[in-house]
Short mmCIF file of C-alpha atoms in Angstrom, two decimals:
data_model
loop_
_atom_site.label_atom_id
_atom_site.label_comp_id
_atom_site.label_asym_id
_atom_site.label_seq_id
_atom_site.Cartn_x
_atom_site.Cartn_y
_atom_site.Cartn_z
CA MET A 1 127.60 104.91 62.45
CA MET A 2 128.60 100.84 63.38
CA ASN A 3 125.83 99.01 64.86
CA LYS A 4 126.04 98.08 68.48
CA GLU A 5 126.40 94.61 67.86
CA GLU A 6 129.85 94.99 65.34
CA PHE A 7 131.35 97.54 67.74
CA ILE A 8 131.18 94.80 70.83
CA GLN A 9 132.60 92.46 68.70
CA LEU A 10 135.79 94.86 68.09
CA LEU A 11 135.69 94.92 71.90
CA GLN A 12 135.78 90.99 72.73
CA ASP A 13 138.36 90.52 70.18
CA LYS A 14 140.35 93.63 71.45
CA LYS A 15 140.51 95.54 68.96
CA TYR A 16 140.60 98.33 71.05
CA LYS A 17 142.34 101.19 68.31
CA THR A 18 139.48 100.34 66.17
CA ALA A 19 137.01 101.01 68.54
CA GLN A 20 138.48 104.50 69.87
CA ASN A 21 138.62 105.29 66.12
CA ILE A 22 134.99 104.95 66.00
CA LEU A 23 134.59 106.57 69.12
CA SER A 24 136.37 109.55 68.11
CA GLU A 25 134.56 110.17 64.72
CA MET A 26 130.97 110.56 66.88
CA ASN A 27 129.83 113.92 68.14
CA ASP A 28 129.92 113.75 72.50
CA MET A 29 125.85 112.98 72.20
CA ASP A 30 125.56 110.86 69.81
CA THR A 31 128.45 108.68 71.50
CA ALA A 32 126.62 108.62 75.23
CA ALA A 33 123.88 107.64 72.83
CA PHE A 34 125.82 104.28 71.70
CA LEU A 35 127.52 104.11 74.72
CA GLU A 36 124.41 103.52 76.44
CA GLU A 37 123.40 101.40 74.54
CA LEU A 38 126.08 98.76 75.81
CA ASP A 39 125.95 96.71 79.18
CA ALA A 40 127.62 98.22 82.00
CA LYS A 41 130.83 96.35 80.97
CA GLU A 42 130.87 96.89 77.91
CA CYS A 43 130.17 100.61 78.41
CA ALA A 44 132.89 101.34 80.76
CA LEU A 45 135.47 99.73 78.67
CA ALA A 46 134.08 101.56 75.51
CA PHE A 47 134.30 104.97 78.10
CA ARG A 48 138.04 103.99 78.37
CA LEU A 49 138.77 104.51 75.14
CA ILE A 50 137.37 107.56 74.25
CA SER A 51 140.04 110.51 74.52
CA LYS A 52 140.85 112.73 77.66
CA GLU A 53 139.53 115.90 75.90
CA LYS A 54 136.21 114.26 75.02
CA ALA A 55 135.74 111.98 78.11
CA ALA A 56 134.07 115.27 80.27
CA ASN A 57 131.72 115.91 77.62
CA VAL A 58 130.63 112.52 76.63
CA PHE A 59 129.77 111.85 80.32
CA SER A 60 127.76 114.90 81.19
CA CYS A 61 125.49 113.62 78.58
CA MET A 62 124.95 110.29 79.99
CA SER A 63 121.96 109.32 82.14
CA SER A 64 122.56 109.88 85.60
CA LYS A 65 121.80 105.53 86.01
CA MET A 66 125.13 105.33 83.50
CA GLN A 67 127.03 108.22 85.27
CA THR A 68 126.84 106.32 88.97
CA TYR A 69 128.13 102.67 87.26
CA LEU A 70 130.93 104.47 85.70
CA VAL A 71 131.78 106.85 88.72
CA ASP A 72 131.73 103.79 90.69
CA MET A 73 134.04 101.46 88.38
CA PHE A 74 136.66 104.43 87.84
CA SER A 75 139.42 103.98 89.45
CA GLU A 76 140.75 106.93 91.81
CA THR A 77 142.67 108.26 89.10
CA GLU A 78 140.30 108.14 86.26
CA LEU A 79 138.33 109.88 88.94
CA LYS A 80 140.20 113.04 89.36
CA GLU A 81 140.78 113.32 85.47
CA LEU A 82 137.56 113.29 84.14
CA LEU A 83 136.67 115.67 87.68
CA ASP A 84 139.41 118.37 86.43
CA ASP A 85 137.59 118.40 82.84
CA LEU A 86 134.26 118.65 84.27
CA TYR A 87 132.08 121.73 83.83
CA MET A 88 131.13 122.60 87.37
CA ASP A 89 127.16 123.07 87.07
CA ASP A 90 127.83 119.17 85.00
CA THR A 91 129.34 118.42 88.40
CA VAL A 92 126.90 119.88 90.67
CA ASP A 93 124.07 118.24 88.05
CA MET A 94 125.49 114.75 88.90
CA LEU A 95 126.00 115.05 92.58
CA GLU A 96 122.65 115.90 92.37
CA ASP A 97 121.71 112.27 91.16
CA LEU A 98 124.01 110.40 92.92
CA PRO A 99 124.35 108.34 96.13
CA ALA A 100 126.07 109.65 99.22
CA ASN A 101 128.41 107.71 99.10
CA LEU A 102 130.20 108.38 95.59
CA VAL A 103 129.21 111.80 96.19
CA THR A 104 131.78 111.61 99.36
CA ARG A 105 134.59 110.13 97.26
CA ILE A 106 134.07 112.32 94.54
CA LEU A 107 134.67 115.18 97.11
CA LYS A 108 137.55 113.41 98.86
CA ASN A 109 139.23 114.01 94.10
CA LEU A 110 138.28 117.78 94.28
CA ASP A 111 140.96 120.74 95.53
CA SER A 112 139.56 122.62 98.30
CA ASN A 113 138.43 125.39 95.74
CA LYS A 114 136.44 123.47 93.81
CA ARG A 115 134.59 121.61 96.61
CA SER A 116 133.94 124.91 97.80
CA THR A 117 132.58 126.35 95.11
CA ILE A 118 130.38 122.65 94.73
CA ASN A 119 129.29 122.85 98.06
CA LYS A 120 127.67 126.87 97.29
CA LEU A 121 126.20 125.98 94.60
CA LEU A 122 124.67 122.81 95.76
CA LYS A 123 123.24 124.76 98.79
CA TYR A 124 120.48 127.04 96.49
CA PRO A 125 117.31 126.35 96.47
CA GLU A 126 116.31 123.82 94.21
CA ASP A 127 114.72 124.81 91.01
CA SER A 128 116.23 128.66 90.79
CA ALA A 129 119.65 130.17 89.43
CA GLY A 130 121.26 129.30 91.21
CA SER A 131 121.46 125.76 90.98
CA ILE A 132 121.74 125.43 87.37
CA MET A 133 124.61 128.36 87.36
CA THR A 134 127.77 127.61 86.02
CA THR A 135 131.49 129.55 88.10
CA GLU A 136 133.15 129.21 84.67
CA TYR A 137 133.27 132.54 83.11
CA VAL A 138 135.41 134.73 81.51
CA THR A 139 135.76 138.24 83.32
CA LEU A 140 137.58 141.41 81.97
CA LYS A 141 138.45 144.52 83.47
CA LYS A 142 137.10 148.36 82.12
CA THR A 143 141.06 149.34 81.67
CA MET A 144 141.74 146.52 79.74
CA THR A 145 142.29 146.83 75.88
CA VAL A 146 140.95 144.86 73.14
CA LYS A 147 144.49 143.06 72.60
CA GLN A 148 144.89 142.19 76.71
CA ALA A 149 141.37 140.75 76.47
CA MET A 150 142.03 138.67 73.60
CA ASN A 151 145.48 137.55 75.53
CA HIS A 152 143.71 136.85 79.08
CA ILE A 153 141.11 134.74 77.11
CA LYS A 154 143.70 132.88 75.44
CA ASP A 155 145.70 131.92 78.76
CA ILE A 156 142.40 130.95 80.60
CA GLY A 157 139.25 130.29 78.20
CA ILE A 158 140.15 126.63 77.59
CA HIS A 159 138.98 126.01 81.69
CA LYS A 160 135.69 128.08 80.76
CA GLU A 161 132.74 126.96 79.97
CA THR A 162 131.61 129.73 77.33
CA ILE A 163 134.47 132.27 76.03
CA TYR A 164 131.21 133.95 73.27
CA THR A 165 130.05 136.28 76.23
CA CYS A 166 132.53 137.96 78.60
CA TYR A 167 131.82 140.27 81.26
CA VAL A 168 133.20 143.56 82.98
CA THR A 169 133.34 143.83 86.41
CA GLU A 170 134.51 146.08 89.13
CA ASN A 171 135.20 145.04 92.50
CA LYS A 172 132.70 141.84 91.93
CA LYS A 173 130.52 143.99 90.89
CA LEU A 174 128.94 143.02 86.70
CA ILE A 175 129.27 146.80 84.87
CA GLY A 176 129.21 145.65 81.17
CA ILE A 177 128.84 142.67 78.58
CA VAL A 178 131.41 141.92 75.96
CA THR A 179 130.71 139.81 73.23
CA ALA A 180 133.77 137.82 71.37
CA LYS A 181 132.65 139.01 67.82
CA SER A 182 133.39 142.61 69.34
CA LEU A 183 136.41 141.82 70.43
CA MET A 184 137.17 140.02 67.04
CA THR A 185 136.14 142.94 65.15
CA SER A 186 138.12 146.02 67.21
CA ASP A 187 140.84 147.28 66.81
CA ASP A 188 143.81 145.94 69.35
CA ASP A 189 144.34 149.31 71.15
CA GLU A 190 140.25 149.52 70.92
CA ASN A 191 139.45 150.23 75.28
CA ILE A 192 137.00 147.63 76.67
CA THR A 193 135.15 150.72 78.07
CA ASN A 194 134.13 151.67 74.68
CA LEU A 195 132.78 148.12 73.26
CA MET A 196 130.80 146.70 76.41
CA ASN A 197 127.09 146.16 76.58
CA THR A 198 125.99 148.48 79.90
CA ASN A 199 122.52 146.99 79.11
CA ILE A 200 122.63 144.15 81.23
CA ILE A 201 119.37 141.65 81.21
CA SER A 202 120.14 139.63 84.42
CA VAL A 203 118.87 137.45 87.03
CA HIS A 204 119.69 136.63 91.21
CA THR A 205 120.41 133.22 92.06
CA HIS A 206 116.89 132.50 93.96
CA THR A 207 115.42 133.77 90.43
CA ASP A 208 113.03 130.59 89.56
CA GLN A 209 114.41 128.67 86.51
CA GLU A 210 111.04 128.62 84.61
CA GLN A 211 111.82 132.61 84.60
CA VAL A 212 115.39 132.21 83.47
CA ALA A 213 114.30 129.68 80.74
CA HIS A 214 111.96 132.14 79.99
CA LEU A 215 114.36 135.30 79.15
CA PHE A 216 116.59 133.46 77.41
CA ARG A 217 113.29 132.50 74.76
CA LYS A 218 112.59 136.26 75.01
CA TYR A 219 115.64 137.49 74.32
CA ASP A 220 117.62 135.10 72.91
CA LEU A 221 120.64 134.67 74.85
CA ILE A 222 122.93 132.41 74.92
CA ALA A 223 124.50 133.12 78.16
CA MET A 224 123.02 135.18 81.27
CA PRO A 225 124.93 136.59 84.25
CA VAL A 226 123.46 135.46 87.98
CA LEU A 227 123.95 138.22 90.91
CA ASP A 228 123.44 137.85 94.35
CA SER A 229 121.89 139.81 96.74
CA ASP A 230 124.70 142.60 96.87
CA GLY A 231 124.31 142.80 93.31
CA CYS A 232 128.03 140.89 92.69
CA LEU A 233 128.43 138.22 89.64
CA VAL A 234 128.61 135.23 91.67
CA GLY A 235 127.93 133.16 87.98
CA ILE A 236 126.25 132.42 84.52
CA VAL A 237 123.60 130.17 83.09
CA THR A 238 124.53 129.37 79.47
CA PHE A 239 121.97 128.12 76.50
CA ASP A 240 121.49 124.62 77.18
CA ASP A 241 121.14 124.40 80.63
CA ALA A 242 118.29 126.24 79.89
CA MET A 243 116.74 124.61 77.36
CA ASP A 244 117.27 121.62 80.00
CA VAL A 245 114.98 123.43 81.46
CA MET A 246 112.17 123.91 78.89
CA VAL A 247 111.89 120.35 78.38
CA ASP A 248 111.98 119.55 82.14
CA GLU A 249 109.11 122.34 82.63
CA THR A 250 107.28 121.24 79.21
CA ASN A 251 107.51 117.75 80.57
CA GLU A 252 105.90 118.90 84.03
CA ASP A 253 103.43 120.75 82.15
CA ILE A 254 102.31 117.76 80.04
CA SER A 255 102.06 115.17 82.98
CA ARG A 256 99.58 117.86 84.85
CA MET A 257 97.71 117.79 81.79
CA ALA A 258 96.78 114.38 82.00
CA ALA A 259 96.16 114.35 85.65
CA MET A 260 99.77 113.03 86.90
CA GLU A 261 102.03 113.75 88.98
CA PRO A 262 105.31 114.66 87.20
CA ASN A 263 108.11 112.38 87.49
CA GLU A 264 111.48 113.13 87.04
CA LYS A 265 112.48 109.23 86.35
CA THR A 266 112.50 107.58 83.05
CA TYR A 267 109.52 105.62 82.55
CA PHE A 268 111.24 102.18 83.04
CA GLU A 269 113.05 103.88 86.42
CA THR A 270 110.00 103.80 87.89
CA THR A 271 108.73 100.97 89.81
CA VAL A 272 105.01 100.30 89.29
CA TRP A 273 103.92 101.35 92.63
CA GLN A 274 105.76 104.51 91.88
CA GLN A 275 103.66 104.93 88.62
CA ALA A 276 100.47 103.97 90.58
CA LYS A 277 100.94 106.65 93.13
CA HIS A 278 101.82 109.20 91.03
CA ARG A 279 98.39 108.65 89.69
CA ILE A 280 96.13 107.38 92.17
CA LEU A 281 95.09 110.99 92.99
CA TRP A 282 93.59 112.06 90.16
CA LEU A 283 91.73 108.28 89.12
CA LEU A 284 90.29 108.51 92.40
CA VAL A 285 89.50 112.34 91.98
CA LEU A 286 87.86 110.97 88.75
CA MET A 287 86.28 108.11 89.88
CA PHE A 288 84.15 110.10 92.37
CA SER A 289 83.23 112.59 89.86
CA ALA A 290 81.80 109.77 87.81
CA THR A 291 79.91 108.16 90.43
CA ILE A 292 78.04 111.01 91.29
CA THR A 293 77.11 111.70 86.86
CA GLY A 294 76.14 107.61 88.04
CA SER A 295 74.05 109.10 90.94
CA ILE A 296 72.24 111.80 88.47
CA ILE A 297 71.43 110.04 85.74
CA THR A 298 70.09 107.03 87.87
CA ARG A 299 67.44 110.16 89.29
CA TYR A 300 66.20 110.20 85.86
CA GLU A 301 65.29 106.82 85.04
CA ASN A 302 61.80 107.32 84.57
CA ALA A 303 62.31 109.76 81.75
CA PHE A 304 64.72 107.35 80.29
CA SER A 305 61.73 104.90 80.20
CA ALA A 306 59.15 107.69 78.95
CA VAL A 307 61.73 108.27 76.17
CA PRO A 308 64.59 106.00 75.37
CA LEU A 309 65.50 108.18 72.70
CA LEU A 310 67.57 110.29 75.33
CA VAL A 311 69.69 107.15 76.55
CA SER A 312 71.00 108.27 72.74
CA PHE A 313 72.56 111.87 73.83
CA ILE A 314 74.66 110.47 77.14
CA PRO A 315 77.36 108.88 75.39
CA MET A 316 77.61 112.67 73.53
CA LEU A 317 77.37 114.54 75.73
CA MET A 318 80.01 112.75 78.41
CA ASP A 319 82.79 112.50 75.28
CA THR A 320 81.72 116.50 74.10
CA GLY A 321 82.54 117.36 77.89
CA GLY A 322 85.58 115.38 78.31
CA ASN A 323 86.72 117.13 74.69
CA CYS A 324 86.08 120.15 75.73
CA GLY A 325 88.23 119.77 79.18
CA SER A 326 90.87 118.26 76.93
CA GLN A 327 90.84 121.38 74.87
CA SER A 328 90.76 124.18 77.49
CA SER A 329 93.39 122.65 79.81
CA THR A 330 95.81 122.58 76.71
CA LEU A 331 95.13 125.78 75.64
CA ILE A 332 95.45 127.54 79.61
CA ILE A 333 98.54 124.95 79.99
CA ARG A 334 100.29 126.23 76.47
CA GLY A 335 99.32 129.61 77.20
CA LEU A 336 101.38 129.68 80.95
CA ALA A 337 104.17 127.92 79.24
CA LEU A 338 104.19 130.66 76.36
CA GLY A 339 103.96 133.74 79.56
CA GLU A 340 100.78 134.33 78.06
CA ILE A 341 98.87 133.45 80.65
CA HIS A 342 100.26 134.03 84.51
CA PHE A 343 99.25 133.56 87.92
CA LYS A 344 99.28 136.47 90.15
CA GLU A 345 97.79 136.95 94.30
CA GLY A 346 95.24 134.31 93.64
CA SER A 347 93.92 134.95 89.92
CA VAL A 348 94.93 134.55 86.57
CA THR A 349 95.79 137.38 84.00
CA THR A 350 96.90 137.35 80.48
CA ASN A 351 99.50 139.53 78.92
CA GLY A 352 98.10 141.88 76.69
#
């Protein structure tokens, strides 16, 4: 991979074709990471060199800070082209982090159907399945044959986030699931009814996203259907979004284990005052407990004067207490993360 300085030199020398070829050889995630290392103006110039087919995927892999800058720099035409290729869930994730003025500008560049869908997704509670689902999935009818289903996928699949799992619906109700493998390995005249799996693992729009991630891990799923209160299929959660949830929840657990409030921003995006605010509560609690410990030791000064050897045990006991606390919290949090331990009606229970 070309280093940053050499790439910047290509841009300065206006060797845009060479720079474009270099970016086209990288995968989407590496391209996003590479552009993040550039200055804002250089990043905007380099992003415009990326092919239209690849640009949306690269954009979705970028940080919210860089996305905000690029959206602000785009012309109306460029913004519309990007939004047309951006998957619905990625668009919603972006809108949640953008300033209000840019959100308004983006919504103006969307057609009425997309705008209505995005508004619905934004209304779902934070950290729910509805907030991370996408509405771009493939639906089939139970009366279709394999050939008809394959032709249907060819017609609309390019606009869907995943085609590896297709959903059989009847009056918007989910009645079965068919995998791409089943379709490709079956005869053309085979009926979908004979191929679909009716043992469906699904969640509801208000299901907590951590539970959704747990089901992905438990059943090794690629995508999971999301149903509304009436049992109608309204979206799916894909594996990449479930992975993001797992990372976020793990970061939250680790922060709490270290006696800090979770923070969604990166370390360098967080101000000193915000860092202090997230830590001050627990630091005060620890300081108060240390004060109590000090007062207890003070009460036994006479005993320490009589037997000075007792003083040597204080560091050992304090270190042992700290190690025990750290080990215990690690075991409990790890158990919670793996689903081995869970809270139930004010008590802690274990599986098995």
